[in-house]
Coordinates of C-alpha atoms in Angstrom, one line a residue:
Chain A
M258 CA 30.9 -3.5 20.9
S259 CA 30.8 -2.1 24.5
E260 CA 27.8 -2.6 26.7
S261 CA 25.6 0.4 26.4
R262 CA 22.5 1.2 28.3
E263 CA 19.1 -0.2 27.4
L264 CA 16.9 2.0 25.2
L265 CA 13.8 -0.1 24.6
A266 CA 12.6 -3.3 26.2
L267 CA 9.8 -5.7 25.4
R268 CA 8.6 -7.6 28.5
S269 CA 6.6 -10.8 27.9
V270 CA 4.9 -9.2 24.9
S271 CA 2.2 -11.3 23.3
K272 CA 0.0 -10.5 20.3
S273 CA -3.0 -12.3 18.9
Y274 CA -5.1 -11.5 15.9
G275 CA -8.5 -12.7 17.0
Q276 CA -7.9 -16.3 18.2
V277 CA -4.6 -16.6 16.3
P278 CA -1.5 -16.0 18.4
V279 CA 1.4 -14.5 16.5
L280 CA 3.8 -13.6 19.4
H281 CA 4.2 -15.7 22.6
G282 CA 5.6 -13.7 25.5
V283 CA 8.5 -12.2 23.8
D284 CA 11.3 -10.5 25.8
L285 CA 13.7 -8.2 23.9
S286 CA 16.1 -5.6 25.0
I287 CA 17.4 -3.0 22.5
R288 CA 20.6 -1.1 23.4
D289 CA 21.1 2.5 22.7
G290 CA 23.0 3.1 19.5
E291 CA 23.0 -0.5 18.3
F292 CA 22.0 -2.0 14.9
L293 CA 19.7 -4.9 15.8
A294 CA 18.6 -7.2 13.0
V295 CA 15.4 -9.2 13.6
L296 CA 15.8 -12.3 11.5
G297 CA 13.2 -15.0 10.8
P298 CA 11.2 -16.8 8.1
S299 CA 7.8 -15.4 7.1
G300 CA 5.2 -16.0 9.8
S301 CA 7.8 -15.9 12.5
G302 CA 6.4 -12.7 14.0
K303 CA 9.3 -10.5 13.2
T304 CA 7.2 -7.8 11.4
T305 CA 4.7 -7.9 14.3
V306 CA 7.5 -7.0 16.7
L307 CA 8.4 -4.0 14.6
R308 CA 4.7 -3.0 14.3
L309 CA 4.2 -3.3 18.0
I310 CA 7.2 -1.1 18.7
G311 CA 6.3 1.4 16.1
G312 CA 2.7 1.6 17.5
L313 CA 1.0 0.3 14.3
E314 CA -0.4 -2.5 16.4
S315 CA -1.1 -2.7 20.1
V316 CA 0.1 -5.4 22.4
S317 CA -2.4 -8.1 23.6
S318 CA -0.5 -8.5 26.8
G319 CA 2.9 -7.5 28.2
A320 CA 4.5 -4.1 27.9
I321 CA 7.0 -2.0 25.9
Y322 CA 9.3 0.2 27.9
L323 CA 11.3 3.2 26.5
D324 CA 13.9 4.4 29.0
G325 CA 12.2 2.3 31.6
R326 CA 8.8 4.0 31.0
D327 CA 5.8 1.9 29.8
I328 CA 4.8 3.2 26.4
S329 CA 2.4 0.4 25.4
A330 CA -0.5 2.8 25.5
V331 CA 1.2 5.7 23.7
P332 CA -0.4 6.2 20.3
I333 CA 1.7 5.8 17.1
N334 CA 2.0 9.6 16.4
R335 CA 3.4 10.3 19.9
R336 CA 6.2 7.7 19.8
P337 CA 9.7 8.9 19.1
F338 CA 10.2 6.2 16.5
N339 CA 10.0 6.4 12.8
T340 CA 9.5 3.6 10.3
V341 CA 11.0 2.9 6.8
F342 CA 8.2 0.8 5.3
Q343 CA 8.8 -2.2 3.1
D344 CA 7.5 -0.5 0.0
Y345 CA 8.7 2.9 1.2
A346 CA 5.1 4.3 1.5
L347 CA 6.2 7.7 0.0
F348 CA 3.3 10.1 -0.5
P349 CA 2.8 10.0 -4.3
H350 CA 1.2 13.5 -4.4
M351 CA 4.1 15.3 -2.8
S352 CA 7.6 16.2 -4.0
V353 CA 10.6 14.5 -2.5
A354 CA 11.2 17.6 -0.3
A355 CA 7.6 17.6 0.9
N356 CA 7.8 13.9 1.7
V357 CA 11.0 14.4 3.7
G358 CA 9.7 17.5 5.5
Y359 CA 6.3 15.9 6.4
G360 CA 7.3 14.9 9.9
L361 CA 8.4 18.4 10.8
S362 CA 5.6 20.1 8.9
V363 CA 2.8 18.2 10.8
R364 CA 4.6 19.3 14.0
G365 CA 4.1 22.9 12.9
R366 CA 7.8 23.8 12.7
P367 CA 8.7 27.1 10.9
K368 CA 9.2 26.9 7.1
A369 CA 12.8 28.0 7.2
E370 CA 13.8 25.3 9.7
I371 CA 12.0 22.7 7.6
G372 CA 13.8 23.8 4.5
K373 CA 17.1 23.7 6.1
K374 CA 16.6 20.3 7.7
V375 CA 15.2 18.8 4.5
A376 CA 18.3 19.9 2.6
E377 CA 20.5 18.4 5.3
A378 CA 18.6 15.1 5.3
L379 CA 18.7 14.9 1.5
D380 CA 22.4 15.6 1.6
L381 CA 22.9 12.8 4.1
V382 CA 21.2 10.3 1.8
Q383 CA 23.0 11.9 -1.2
L384 CA 19.8 13.0 -2.9
G385 CA 20.4 16.8 -2.6
A386 CA 19.6 17.3 -6.3
F387 CA 16.3 15.5 -6.2
A388 CA 14.3 17.7 -3.9
N389 CA 11.8 18.8 -6.5
R390 CA 11.2 15.5 -8.1
Q391 CA 8.1 13.4 -7.6
P392 CA 8.5 9.9 -6.0
A393 CA 7.3 8.3 -9.3
Q394 CA 10.3 9.8 -11.1
L395 CA 12.8 8.0 -8.8
S396 CA 14.4 4.6 -9.0
G397 CA 13.8 2.0 -6.3
G398 CA 17.1 2.7 -4.5
Q399 CA 16.4 6.5 -4.6
R400 CA 12.9 6.0 -3.1
Q401 CA 14.4 3.9 -0.4
R402 CA 16.8 6.7 0.5
V403 CA 14.0 9.3 0.5
A404 CA 12.0 7.0 2.9
L405 CA 15.1 6.9 5.1
A406 CA 15.6 10.6 5.0
R407 CA 11.9 11.1 5.9
A408 CA 12.3 8.8 8.9
L409 CA 15.5 10.3 10.1
I410 CA 14.5 14.0 9.9
C411 CA 12.4 13.7 13.0
E412 CA 15.5 12.6 14.9
P413 CA 13.8 9.5 16.2
R414 CA 15.2 7.6 19.2
L415 CA 14.8 4.4 17.2
V416 CA 14.5 3.8 13.4
L417 CA 12.4 0.8 12.4
L418 CA 13.2 -0.7 9.0
D419 CA 10.7 -3.3 7.7
E420 CA 12.6 -5.4 5.1
P421 CA 13.6 -2.2 3.3
L422 CA 15.9 -3.8 0.8
A423 CA 13.6 -6.7 -0.2
A424 CA 12.4 -5.0 -3.3
L425 CA 15.9 -4.1 -4.6
D426 CA 18.1 -6.2 -6.9
L427 CA 21.2 -7.9 -5.6
M428 CA 23.8 -5.3 -6.6
L429 CA 21.7 -2.4 -5.3
R430 CA 20.9 -4.3 -2.1
R431 CA 24.7 -4.7 -1.3
Q432 CA 25.2 -1.0 -1.9
M433 CA 22.3 -0.1 0.3
Q434 CA 23.5 -2.4 3.0
E435 CA 26.8 -0.5 3.2
F436 CA 25.0 2.8 2.9
L437 CA 22.6 2.0 5.8
K438 CA 25.5 0.8 8.0
S439 CA 27.6 3.9 7.3
I440 CA 24.6 6.2 7.9
Q441 CA 23.9 4.4 11.2
R442 CA 27.5 4.9 12.3
E443 CA 27.4 8.6 11.3
I444 CA 24.2 9.6 13.1
R445 CA 24.6 7.1 16.0
T446 CA 20.9 6.3 16.1
T447 CA 19.5 2.9 17.1
F448 CA 18.3 0.9 14.1
L449 CA 15.9 -2.1 14.3
F450 CA 16.0 -3.9 11.0
V451 CA 13.6 -6.7 10.1
T452 CA 14.7 -9.2 7.5
H453 CA 14.3 -12.8 6.3
D454 CA 17.7 -12.7 4.7
Q455 CA 20.4 -14.1 7.0
E456 CA 23.3 -12.7 4.9
E457 CA 21.8 -9.3 5.2
A458 CA 21.4 -9.7 9.0
I459 CA 25.1 -10.7 9.3
A460 CA 26.2 -7.8 7.1
L461 CA 24.2 -5.2 9.1
G462 CA 23.5 -6.3 12.6
D463 CA 25.6 -5.6 15.6
R464 CA 23.3 -8.2 17.2
I465 CA 20.8 -10.5 15.6
C466 CA 17.6 -11.7 17.1
V467 CA 16.4 -14.9 15.5
M468 CA 12.6 -15.5 15.6
E469 CA 10.5 -18.5 14.7
G470 CA 6.8 -19.3 15.1
G471 CA 6.2 -16.3 17.4
Y472 CA 9.2 -17.0 19.7
I473 CA 12.6 -15.4 19.9
R474 CA 15.0 -18.3 19.5
Q475 CA 18.3 -16.6 20.2
I476 CA 19.8 -13.1 20.4
G477 CA 23.5 -12.5 20.0
T478 CA 26.3 -11.3 17.7
P479 CA 26.5 -12.8 14.3
H480 CA 29.6 -14.7 15.4
T481 CA 27.8 -16.2 18.4
L482 CA 24.8 -17.3 16.3
Y483 CA 27.0 -18.8 13.7
Y484 CA 29.3 -20.8 16.0
R485 CA 27.2 -21.2 19.1
P486 CA 23.6 -21.7 18.1
N487 CA 21.4 -22.7 21.1
C488 CA 18.7 -24.7 19.2
P489 CA 18.4 -26.8 16.1
F490 CA 16.3 -24.0 14.4
V491 CA 19.1 -21.4 14.7
A492 CA 21.7 -24.0 13.8
R493 CA 19.9 -24.8 10.6
F494 CA 18.5 -21.4 9.7
F495 CA 21.7 -19.5 10.2
G496 CA 24.0 -20.5 7.4
D497 CA 24.7 -23.9 6.0
N498 CA 25.2 -26.6 8.8
N499 CA 25.6 -30.3 9.4
L500 CA 23.4 -31.6 12.3
V501 CA 23.8 -35.1 13.4
P502 CA 21.3 -36.4 16.0
G503 CA 22.5 -38.4 18.9
T504 CA 22.5 -38.7 22.7
L505 CA 24.8 -36.9 25.1
G506 CA 27.7 -38.8 26.8
A507 CA 30.4 -37.9 29.3
V508 CA 31.6 -34.4 30.0
D509 CA 35.3 -33.6 29.6
G510 CA 36.1 -30.0 30.4
D511 CA 34.5 -27.8 27.7
L512 CA 33.9 -30.8 25.6
R513 CA 31.3 -33.5 25.7
A514 CA 30.8 -36.8 24.0
I515 CA 27.8 -37.5 21.8
D516 CA 26.8 -40.9 20.5
T517 CA 25.6 -40.7 16.9
A518 CA 25.1 -42.8 13.8
L519 CA 28.7 -41.8 13.0
G520 CA 29.9 -43.4 16.2
R521 CA 31.0 -41.5 19.3
L522 CA 31.9 -37.8 18.5
V523 CA 33.4 -35.2 20.8
C524 CA 32.1 -31.7 20.4
S525 CA 32.4 -28.4 22.2
T526 CA 29.8 -27.1 24.6
G527 CA 31.1 -23.6 24.5
G528 CA 30.9 -23.6 28.3
D529 CA 27.1 -23.6 28.2
T530 CA 25.8 -24.7 31.5
A531 CA 22.6 -26.2 30.1
L532 CA 24.7 -28.4 27.8
M533 CA 27.2 -29.3 30.6
Q534 CA 24.5 -30.2 33.1
A535 CA 22.1 -32.1 30.8
P536 CA 21.9 -35.7 32.0
E537 CA 23.7 -38.4 29.9
G538 CA 21.3 -39.8 27.3
T539 CA 19.7 -36.5 26.6
A540 CA 18.8 -36.1 22.9
A541 CA 21.1 -33.5 21.2
F542 CA 22.8 -32.7 17.9
A543 CA 26.4 -32.6 16.9
A544 CA 26.6 -29.4 14.8
F545 CA 29.6 -28.6 12.5
R546 CA 29.8 -26.3 9.6
P547 CA 30.5 -27.7 6.1
E548 CA 33.8 -25.8 6.2
A549 CA 34.8 -27.5 9.5
L550 CA 34.6 -30.9 7.8
R551 CA 37.8 -31.8 6.0
P552 CA 40.0 -34.8 5.1
A553 CA 41.0 -36.5 8.3
V554 CA 44.3 -35.8 10.0
E555 CA 46.4 -38.1 12.2
D556 CA 45.1 -37.4 15.7
D557 CA 41.4 -36.7 14.8
V558 CA 39.0 -37.9 17.5
N559 CA 36.0 -37.3 15.2
R560 CA 36.8 -39.6 12.3
F561 CA 34.6 -41.4 9.8
S562 CA 34.8 -42.2 6.1
G563 CA 32.5 -40.7 3.5
T564 CA 31.7 -41.1 -0.2
L565 CA 31.5 -37.9 -2.2
S566 CA 28.7 -36.9 -4.7
E567 CA 27.3 -33.8 -6.4
I568 CA 30.6 -31.9 -6.3
S569 CA 29.9 -28.3 -7.3
F570 CA 32.0 -25.2 -7.8
H571 CA 30.8 -22.0 -6.1
G572 CA 33.7 -19.6 -6.8
A573 CA 35.6 -19.3 -3.6
A574 CA 34.4 -22.7 -2.3
T575 CA 33.7 -26.1 -3.7
I576 CA 30.8 -27.9 -2.1
A577 CA 30.3 -31.7 -2.1
H578 CA 27.6 -34.0 -0.6
V579 CA 29.0 -36.8 1.6
A580 CA 27.3 -40.1 2.5
T581 CA 29.1 -41.5 5.6
T582 CA 30.2 -44.9 6.7
P583 CA 29.1 -45.9 9.2
G584 CA 25.6 -44.5 9.4
D585 CA 25.0 -43.3 5.8
V586 CA 24.5 -39.8 7.3
R587 CA 24.2 -37.1 4.6
L588 CA 26.6 -34.2 5.2
R589 CA 27.9 -31.2 3.3
L590 CA 31.6 -30.6 2.8
R591 CA 32.9 -27.2 1.8
L592 CA 36.5 -26.8 0.7
A593 CA 38.4 -23.7 -0.5
S594 CA 38.6 -23.9 -4.3
Q595 CA 42.0 -24.1 -5.9
V596 CA 43.3 -23.3 -9.3
E597 CA 44.2 -26.9 -10.1
G598 CA 40.7 -28.0 -9.2
I599 CA 39.6 -30.3 -6.5
A600 CA 41.7 -33.3 -6.0
L601 CA 38.6 -35.4 -5.2
G602 CA 36.3 -37.1 -7.6
E603 CA 32.6 -38.1 -7.6
G604 CA 32.1 -41.4 -5.9
E605 CA 35.5 -41.3 -4.2
T606 CA 35.6 -42.5 -0.6
L607 CA 37.9 -40.9 1.9
A608 CA 38.6 -40.4 5.6
L609 CA 36.9 -37.3 7.0
G610 CA 37.1 -35.5 10.3
F611 CA 36.6 -32.3 12.2
S612 CA 38.1 -30.8 15.3
P613 CA 36.0 -30.7 18.5
A614 CA 36.7 -26.9 18.8
Q615 CA 35.2 -26.4 15.4
S616 CA 31.9 -28.0 16.4
H617 CA 29.1 -27.4 18.8
L618 CA 26.4 -29.3 20.7
V619 CA 22.8 -28.3 20.3
L620 CA 20.1 -29.6 22.6
A621 CA 17.2 -31.2 20.6
Chain B
M31 CA 3.2 -11.8 -32.2
R32 CA 0.3 -10.2 -34.0
P33 CA -2.6 -12.5 -34.8
S34 CA -2.9 -12.7 -38.6
L35 CA -6.2 -11.4 -40.0
T36 CA -8.2 -14.1 -41.5
P37 CA -11.3 -13.1 -43.6
R38 CA -13.4 -14.2 -40.7
G39 CA -11.4 -12.1 -38.3
L40 CA -11.6 -9.1 -40.6
L41 CA -15.4 -9.5 -40.7
L42 CA -15.7 -9.6 -36.9
A43 CA -13.4 -6.7 -36.5
G44 CA -15.4 -4.8 -39.1
L45 CA -18.7 -5.5 -37.3
A46 CA -17.2 -4.5 -34.0
F47 CA -16.4 -1.1 -35.4
A48 CA -19.5 -0.9 -37.5
L49 CA -21.9 -1.1 -34.6
P50 CA -20.7 1.9 -32.6
V51 CA -20.3 3.8 -35.9
V52 CA -23.9 3.1 -37.1
L53 CA -25.5 3.4 -33.6
I54 CA -23.6 6.4 -32.2
V55 CA -21.5 8.3 -34.7
V56 CA -24.0 8.3 -37.6
P57 CA -26.9 9.6 -35.5
L58 CA -24.7 12.3 -34.0
A59 CA -23.5 13.3 -37.4
I60 CA -27.1 13.5 -38.7
F61 CA -27.8 15.7 -35.7
V62 CA -24.9 18.0 -36.6
V63 CA -26.1 18.2 -40.2
Y64 CA -29.7 18.9 -39.1
S65 CA -28.5 21.8 -37.0
F66 CA -27.6 23.7 -40.2
F67 CA -31.1 23.2 -41.8
S68 CA -34.2 25.3 -41.1
V69 CA -38.0 24.9 -40.9
D70 CA -40.5 27.0 -42.8
H71 CA -44.2 26.6 -41.8
G72 CA -43.7 23.0 -40.7
T73 CA -41.6 21.8 -43.7
M74 CA -37.9 21.2 -43.6
V75 CA -35.7 23.5 -45.7
Y76 CA -32.5 21.6 -46.6
T77 CA -30.5 24.8 -47.5
P78 CA -27.4 25.1 -45.2
T79 CA -27.7 28.0 -42.8
L80 CA -26.1 29.3 -39.6
A81 CA -29.5 30.9 -38.6
N82 CA -30.1 28.4 -35.7
Y83 CA -26.8 29.2 -34.1
G84 CA -27.4 32.9 -34.8
R85 CA -30.7 32.7 -33.0
F86 CA -29.1 31.0 -30.0
F87 CA -26.6 33.8 -29.5
T88 CA -28.9 36.8 -30.3
D89 CA -32.2 35.7 -28.7
P90 CA -32.2 37.0 -25.0
V91 CA -33.8 33.8 -23.7
F92 CA -31.3 31.0 -24.4
I93 CA -28.0 32.1 -23.0
P94 CA -29.5 33.1 -19.6
V95 CA -31.3 29.8 -19.4
L96 CA -28.1 28.0 -20.2
V97 CA -26.2 29.9 -17.6
T98 CA -28.9 29.2 -15.0
T99 CA -28.9 25.5 -15.9
C100 CA -25.1 25.3 -15.6
I101 CA -25.3 27.0 -12.1
L102 CA -28.0 24.6 -11.1
C103 CA -26.1 21.6 -12.3
V104 CA -22.8 22.7 -10.7
S105 CA -24.8 23.2 -7.5
V106 CA -26.1 19.7 -7.8
A107 CA -22.6 18.3 -8.4
V108 CA -21.2 20.2 -5.5
I109 CA -24.0 19.1 -3.1
C110 CA -23.7 15.5 -4.3
V111 CA -19.9 15.5 -3.8
V112 CA -20.1 17.2 -0.4
V113 CA -22.8 14.9 0.9
G114 CA -21.4 11.8 -0.9
Y115 CA -17.9 12.2 0.3
P116 CA -18.6 11.4 4.0
V117 CA -20.7 8.5 2.9
A118 CA -18.0 7.1 0.6
Y119 CA -15.4 7.7 3.4
F120 CA -17.5 5.8 5.9
L121 CA -18.0 2.9 3.4
A122 CA -14.3 2.8 2.6
S123 CA -13.4 2.8 6.3
L124 CA -15.5 -0.3 6.9
R125 CA -13.9 -3.7 6.9
G126 CA -15.1 -7.1 5.7
R127 CA -18.5 -7.8 4.2
W128 CA -20.3 -4.8 5.6
R129 CA -18.4 -2.6 3.2
Y130 CA -19.8 -4.1 0.1
T131 CA -23.2 -5.0 1.5
L132 CA -23.8 -1.3 2.4
L133 CA -22.3 -0.2 -0.9
L134 CA -24.7 -2.5 -2.8
L135 CA -27.7 -1.1 -0.8
M136 CA -26.5 2.4 -1.7
L137 CA -26.7 1.4 -5.4
V138 CA -30.1 -0.3 -5.2
P139 CA -32.0 3.0 -6.3
L140 CA -30.1 2.8 -9.6
L141 CA -32.0 -0.4 -10.4
M142 CA -35.4 1.4 -10.0
S143 CA -37.3 3.1 -12.7
Y144 CA -36.3 6.8 -13.0
V145 CA -39.9 7.9 -13.4
I146 CA -41.0 6.0 -10.3
K147 CA -38.2 7.7 -8.3
I148 CA -39.3 11.1 -9.6
Y149 CA -42.9 10.4 -8.5
A150 CA -41.6 9.3 -5.1
I151 CA -39.6 12.5 -4.8
R152 CA -42.6 14.6 -5.9
S153 CA -44.7 13.1 -3.1
I154 CA -42.0 14.0 -0.7
L155 CA -41.6 17.6 -1.9
G156 CA -45.2 18.6 -2.7
Q157 CA -47.3 21.2 -0.9
N158 CA -48.8 18.4 1.3
G159 CA -45.8 16.2 0.9
F160 CA -43.7 14.3 3.4
L161 CA -41.1 17.1 3.8
N162 CA -43.6 19.8 4.6
A163 CA -45.5 17.4 7.0
A164 CA -42.3 16.5 8.7
L165 CA -41.2 20.2 9.1
M166 CA -44.6 21.1 10.5
T167 CA -44.6 18.2 12.9
L168 CA -41.2 19.2 14.2
G169 CA -42.6 22.8 14.6
I170 CA -40.0 24.4 12.3
I171 CA -42.7 25.9 10.1
D172 CA -46.4 26.4 10.9
K173 CA -47.9 26.3 7.4
P174 CA -46.8 24.3 4.3
S175 CA -43.8 26.0 2.7
S176 CA -43.7 26.6 -1.0
L177 CA -39.9 26.9 -1.0
F178 CA -39.5 23.6 -2.7
V179 CA -42.7 23.1 -4.6
F180 CA -42.5 23.1 -8.4
N181 CA -39.5 25.4 -8.7
L182 CA -35.7 25.3 -9.2
N183 CA -35.2 24.3 -5.6
A184 CA -37.3 21.3 -6.1
V185 CA -35.3 20.4 -9.3
L186 CA -32.1 20.9 -7.3
L187 CA -33.2 18.6 -4.5
A188 CA -34.6 16.0 -6.8
L189 CA -31.5 15.8 -9.0
T190 CA -29.3 15.6 -6.0
L191 CA -31.3 12.7 -4.6
L192 CA -31.4 10.9 -7.9
L193 CA -27.7 11.4 -8.7
I194 CA -26.0 11.0 -5.4
P195 CA -25.1 7.3 -6.0
F196 CA -23.1 8.4 -9.0
A197 CA -21.0 10.7 -6.7
I198 CA -20.5 8.1 -4.0
L199 CA -19.2 5.4 -6.2
P200 CA -16.1 7.1 -7.8
I201 CA -15.2 8.7 -4.5
F202 CA -15.4 5.3 -2.8
L203 CA -13.2 3.7 -5.4
S204 CA -10.6 6.4 -5.1
L205 CA -10.6 6.2 -1.4
E206 CA -10.3 2.4 -1.5
R207 CA -7.3 2.6 -3.8
I208 CA -5.3 4.7 -1.3
P209 CA -2.7 2.2 0.2
G210 CA -3.2 1.7 3.9
N211 CA 0.5 2.1 4.6
L212 CA 0.5 5.7 3.4
L213 CA -1.9 6.5 6.2
Q214 CA 0.3 4.5 8.6
A215 CA 3.3 6.4 7.4
S216 CA 1.6 9.7 8.1
Y217 CA 0.7 8.7 11.6
D218 CA 4.2 7.2 12.1
L219 CA 5.7 10.6 11.2
G220 CA 3.6 12.2 13.9
A221 CA 0.5 13.4 12.1
T222 CA -2.9 13.5 13.8
G223 CA -6.0 12.0 12.3
T224 CA -7.2 15.3 10.9
Q225 CA -3.7 16.1 9.5
T226 CA -3.6 12.7 7.8
F227 CA -7.0 13.3 6.3
L228 CA -6.3 16.8 5.0
R229 CA -2.7 16.1 3.8
V230 CA -2.9 12.5 2.5
T231 CA -6.4 11.1 2.2
L232 CA -8.2 14.1 0.7
P233 CA -5.5 15.0 -1.9
L234 CA -5.3 11.4 -3.0
S235 CA -9.0 11.1 -3.4
L236 CA -9.4 14.3 -5.5
P237 CA -9.4 12.4 -8.8
G238 CA -12.4 10.5 -7.6
V239 CA -14.0 13.7 -6.5
A240 CA -13.4 15.2 -9.9
S241 CA -14.9 12.3 -11.8
A242 CA -17.8 12.2 -9.4
A243 CA -18.5 15.9 -10.0
S244 CA -18.3 15.6 -13.7
F245 CA -20.5 12.5 -13.8
V246 CA -23.2 14.2 -11.8
F247 CA -22.9 17.4 -13.7
V248 CA -23.2 15.7 -17.1
L249 CA -26.2 13.5 -16.0
A250 CA -27.9 16.5 -14.4
I251 CA -27.5 18.8 -17.4
G252 CA -28.9 16.2 -19.8
D253 CA -31.9 15.4 -17.6
F254 CA -35.1 17.0 -19.0
L255 CA -37.5 14.6 -17.2
T256 CA -36.8 15.7 -13.7
P257 CA -37.2 19.5 -14.3
Q258 CA -40.3 18.7 -16.3
M259 CA -41.9 16.8 -13.5
V260 CA -40.9 18.6 -10.3
G261 CA -39.9 22.0 -11.8
G262 CA -43.4 23.2 -12.6
T263 CA -43.9 25.9 -15.2
S264 CA -41.6 28.5 -13.9
S265 CA -38.3 26.7 -13.9
F266 CA -37.0 26.3 -17.5
T267 CA -33.8 24.4 -17.9
F268 CA -31.8 24.1 -21.1
S269 CA -32.7 20.5 -21.6
R270 CA -36.4 21.3 -21.3
I271 CA -36.1 24.0 -24.0
I272 CA -34.4 21.4 -26.3
Y273 CA -37.2 18.9 -25.5
S274 CA -39.8 21.5 -26.4
Q275 CA -38.1 22.2 -29.7
F276 CA -38.5 18.6 -30.7
G277 CA -41.8 17.8 -28.9
A278 CA -43.8 20.9 -29.0
A279 CA -42.4 23.4 -31.6
F280 CA -41.4 20.7 -34.1
N281 CA -38.3 22.7 -34.9
W282 CA -35.8 19.9 -35.2
P283 CA -33.0 22.0 -36.7
F284 CA -33.1 24.5 -33.9
G285 CA -33.4 21.7 -31.3
A286 CA -30.4 20.1 -32.9
A287 CA -28.4 23.3 -32.8
L288 CA -29.2 23.7 -29.1
S289 CA -28.3 20.1 -28.5
I290 CA -24.9 20.7 -30.1
V291 CA -24.4 23.6 -27.7
L292 CA -25.3 21.4 -24.8
A293 CA -23.0 18.6 -26.1
I294 CA -20.1 21.1 -26.2
V295 CA -20.8 22.1 -22.5
V296 CA -20.9 18.4 -21.6
I297 CA -17.7 17.6 -23.4
L298 CA -16.0 20.5 -21.7
A299 CA -17.2 19.2 -18.3
I300 CA -15.8 15.7 -19.0
L301 CA -12.5 17.1 -20.2
V302 CA -12.1 19.2 -17.1
G303 CA -12.9 16.2 -14.9
E304 CA -10.7 13.9 -16.9
R305 CA -7.7 16.3 -16.9
F306 CA -8.0 16.8 -13.2
G307 CA -8.1 13.1 -12.5
Q308 CA -5.2 12.2 -14.8
Q309 CA -3.0 15.0 -13.4
E310 CA -3.4 13.4 -10.0
A311 CA -3.0 9.8 -11.2
A312 CA 0.2 10.6 -13.1
R313 CA 2.0 11.6 -10.0

């Protein structure tokens, strides 16, 4: 994705409810036309970010800028953003068409224009035939699409989506993910999508902003977050991961040694200056994905032996727990499944290893 | 699974049905039956006749009084709803414990004796009452007004005062049930506060308004005590006529027939309110 200009920016935004702080000086930049997923567990402040941008809440300190202009004091109904609420918040006493046309109607647009735009918006979400239904007569997925059409019709600069897929079942959720992505590509509007589901964030986000405890932990492409997490939280939260604690040793190019219970390991720093410049002896983690772990090969620098247990079949992958010697560290091992079944058995001990390039250091 | 009916269970179920039947349905049925009898010089004549209903429709007194009473009670219902709505809206907009504390205070009058409340209202409305005194002190009038002394205006005011809690409660409940995110969605889509109220809050609270209005109407039309005590001799309401048939004229069959007419009006009012409320709720 090419660098595009900044649409919206949060500058050291904090929010407290009474004495309870929920956001601590958050900085966030949203680029024009991107699909940004805000990912975090419940209580991380992700929904608060969305509500602050949408204007449902006001900032306690800091400011929000749209095109470089401070909009922190602009009331909700004057902000050029529209929200798709978690439970859709469709008006139960209005038809689908009246719901979708609401934003134009309250702006006093002529009837003919509203009718035309409602028809267009409903066609966009493939609900053209449902204009005269009541929301109660629609399925969850259809309501969701009505809510989306209602938000899009005002041509917002930014569409805010608050866990819009949480209430749908798995099959429908997958469909809706693709649908959202294709619509976003079609209309080229910026989407900010709040979710607690990391798979959803990966599937949808051009970039992902990971939040925890009222702080933004890391912002980056799904690939960056997966392979170059900058903190133990992201490394753990974002997909399955093995984290082995240790202390940093000597730097060798892009690699750096780390002394752990598994012995001395060599891991990639990804060129990160903080990791390169941290003094020796600094506490850190060696992080490597379960799929990076494999039976050892001849010239492995990271080598140890492990005893397998709890081997389980997950379709494409077979996952096993490993207890290492030395150190008795618990790791997870993920191998591609094969027709003839895994050649390994429960309780079997074998030499394991991983390549430095397939690993990453994370400061504790 | 269905619980199997033991003899004990059957007995309990039977009792549960028997109580309302004996205490409500049977007396009503007796009433209906009585409305087809007649009275001759103070003695009951148990020959079925439609004369009582005939008298209701032909006598020039009863239908105009019924119409006047209906207009009065519709007015009471409308005033109660119009005055009660802002109160309910205010209560529903409060957060935390104030909301229910104030609601409870609003309902305290319901715990007081009806007769005492009527006397209190009489002392406010009378020729030398509080209302006249207040209006004179404020210089709005210079001698006591008889506009609301022992007439239909007094009945209207008294009924409104007595019944307004019954309007506030259902409206409050329907306002409280409106999910907050619907209002947020409205603002989010660019609506102003007034637009949000007119297009979202008001339509969604109409079922509550409908049941409030039918509550108040039904209670007002059945009330014979209030018109009796603040209405003076001039303002005859339908319920007072019924009362006089039982209490003064000793014409039970005719009183029963008039009661049946009133019951039909009440049932219609409830059905109208119900229908309106359900229509909204089904959406």
